Amino acid sequence: MASISPIDLQKALKGAEYPARRDDLVSLAKDNGADDLLVEKLSNASTDEFDGPNDVQKVVFQDE
């Protein structure tokens, strides 16, 4: 399985404004051409809102 790099995450969330809702970040990531795995991890996040990029990183990289 391909892994997600912090750079991939930054590119996927380019233009994000925080606090941000999960659904808004998923949509932004798709629009920015994010990898399916990254979109899936965001979609399955247990939180509905993120205060900043660090919160997103915790969710995306928690199992790696």
XYZ file of C-alpha atoms in Angstrom:
64
model
C 0.000 0.000 0.000
C 1.343 3.450 -0.858
C 2.000 5.759 2.029
C 1.133 9.415 2.316
C 3.910 11.948 2.812
C 3.554 15.227 4.703
C 4.170 16.993 1.368
C 1.229 15.116 -0.193
C -0.932 16.282 2.686
C 0.197 19.888 2.297
C -0.571 19.829 -1.435
C -3.980 18.237 -0.851
C -4.979 20.883 1.694
C -3.550 23.898 -0.136
C -5.922 26.795 0.373
C -7.620 25.363 3.471
C -8.866 27.810 6.074
C -9.139 26.713 9.691
C -11.094 25.827 11.647
C -12.355 23.570 8.880
C -15.068 20.948 8.685
C -14.097 17.438 7.672
C -16.368 17.461 4.618
C -14.852 20.736 3.412
C -11.324 19.326 3.694
C -12.343 16.156 1.847
C -13.798 18.244 -0.964
C -10.714 20.472 -1.093
C -8.394 17.464 -1.152
C -10.334 15.960 -4.063
C -10.240 19.264 -5.942
C -6.463 19.445 -5.360
C -5.987 15.966 -6.834
C -5.250 14.118 -3.601
C -4.516 10.404 -3.568
C -7.514 8.136 -2.843
C -5.893 6.885 0.370
C -5.579 10.416 1.718
C -9.177 11.228 0.815
C -10.291 8.018 2.520
C -8.383 8.813 5.718
C -9.901 12.288 5.849
C -13.374 10.949 5.112
C -13.089 8.403 7.919
C -11.780 10.858 10.507
C -13.536 10.581 13.839
C -13.771 14.351 14.224
C -16.083 16.707 12.346
C -13.882 19.800 12.642
C -10.169 20.495 12.594
C -8.587 23.496 14.323
C -5.504 23.458 12.123
C -3.111 21.437 9.993
C -1.627 19.668 13.023
C -5.028 18.171 13.847
C -5.289 16.857 10.292
C -1.791 15.361 10.434
C -2.655 13.486 13.642
C -5.620 11.837 11.933
C -3.863 11.045 8.662
C -0.651 9.711 10.191
C -2.013 8.084 13.378
C -1.571 4.505 12.127
C 1.791 4.951 10.410
